[in-house]
Amino acid sequence: MLGGLTVGYGAFASYAIRFLYPANVGKSIWQFVCTLDQLKVNESMAFTMPSGAKVVVARQAEGDSAEAFIALSSVCPHLGCKVHWEAVNDRFFCPCHNGAFDAQGAPTEGPPASANQYLTRFPLSVEGNLLLIEVPVNAVTVPDAGGTA
Ligand code: FES
């Protein structure tokens, strides 16, 4: 009986520790966005993170390093309208209330500037000819390999 209690409490403690300290908290992976040649200088594209977060990825300079690109939330921090890259004006713009952000996502005009609201920035990296974005592991879902029909 003592052995059974020890095993039972041990299993309970193991589950409790895994619940309190999940292994994937704070970990991230790099997810494919596009090939480098798919974005020309001053072009942008919409990207959806596995979490559902909407991102605008823009190429702001020549070169094949991650510094030539930027990934910012395309959701305006004011009231949530869609922000887009305006290469001509070298800024991100929100048409709802004329909110504007500089090329790095800092607020410059409109309500976001008044409230000092920045666009959230996502880290990018380049691997060969691939542009990658950092994604938290807990936002990635793994498809069920078993499959049920
Ligand atoms: S929602 Fe973007 S400026 Fe108001």
PDB file of C-alpha atoms and ligand atoms in Angstrom, residues 76-81 83 94-101 110-112, ligand 1:
ATOM      1  CA  CYS A  76      -3.333  49.907 -35.285  1.00  0.00           C
ATOM      2  CA  PRO A  77      -2.848  50.253 -31.524  1.00  0.00           C
ATOM      3  CA  HIS A  78      -5.419  53.074 -31.480  1.00  0.00           C
ATOM      4  CA  LEU A  79      -8.658  51.251 -32.353  1.00  0.00           C
ATOM      5  CA  GLY A  80      -7.495  48.246 -34.341  1.00  0.00           C
ATOM      6  CA  CYS A  81      -7.799  49.342 -37.972  1.00  0.00           C
ATOM      7  CA  VAL A  83      -2.124  49.634 -40.998  1.00  0.00           C
ATOM      8  CA  CYS A  94      -3.700  53.902 -40.658  1.00  0.00           C
ATOM      9  CA  PRO A  95      -6.545  55.434 -42.705  1.00  0.00           C
ATOM     10  CA  CYS A  96      -9.181  55.292 -39.966  1.00  0.00           C
ATOM     11  CA  HIS A  97      -8.018  58.416 -38.096  1.00  0.00           C
ATOM     12  CA  ASN A  98      -4.924  59.379 -40.105  1.00  0.00           C
ATOM     13  CA  GLY A  99      -2.568  57.645 -37.730  1.00  0.00           C
ATOM     14  CA  ALA A 100       1.000  57.402 -38.978  1.00  0.00           C
ATOM     15  CA  PHE A 101       4.140  55.590 -37.857  1.00  0.00           C
ATOM     16  CA  GLY A 110      -2.758  61.186 -35.267  1.00  0.00           C
ATOM     17  CA  PRO A 111      -4.133  59.449 -32.185  1.00  0.00           C
ATOM     18  CA  PRO A 112      -1.266  56.920 -31.929  1.00  0.00           C
TER      19      PRO A 112
HETATM   20  S1  FES B   1      -7.497  53.132 -35.562  1.00  0.00           S
HETATM   21 FE1  FES B   1      -5.625  53.757 -36.392  1.00  0.00          FE
HETATM   22  S2  FES B   1      -5.559  55.857 -36.010  1.00  0.00           S
HETATM   23 FE2  FES B   1      -7.428  55.251 -35.136  1.00  0.00          FE
END
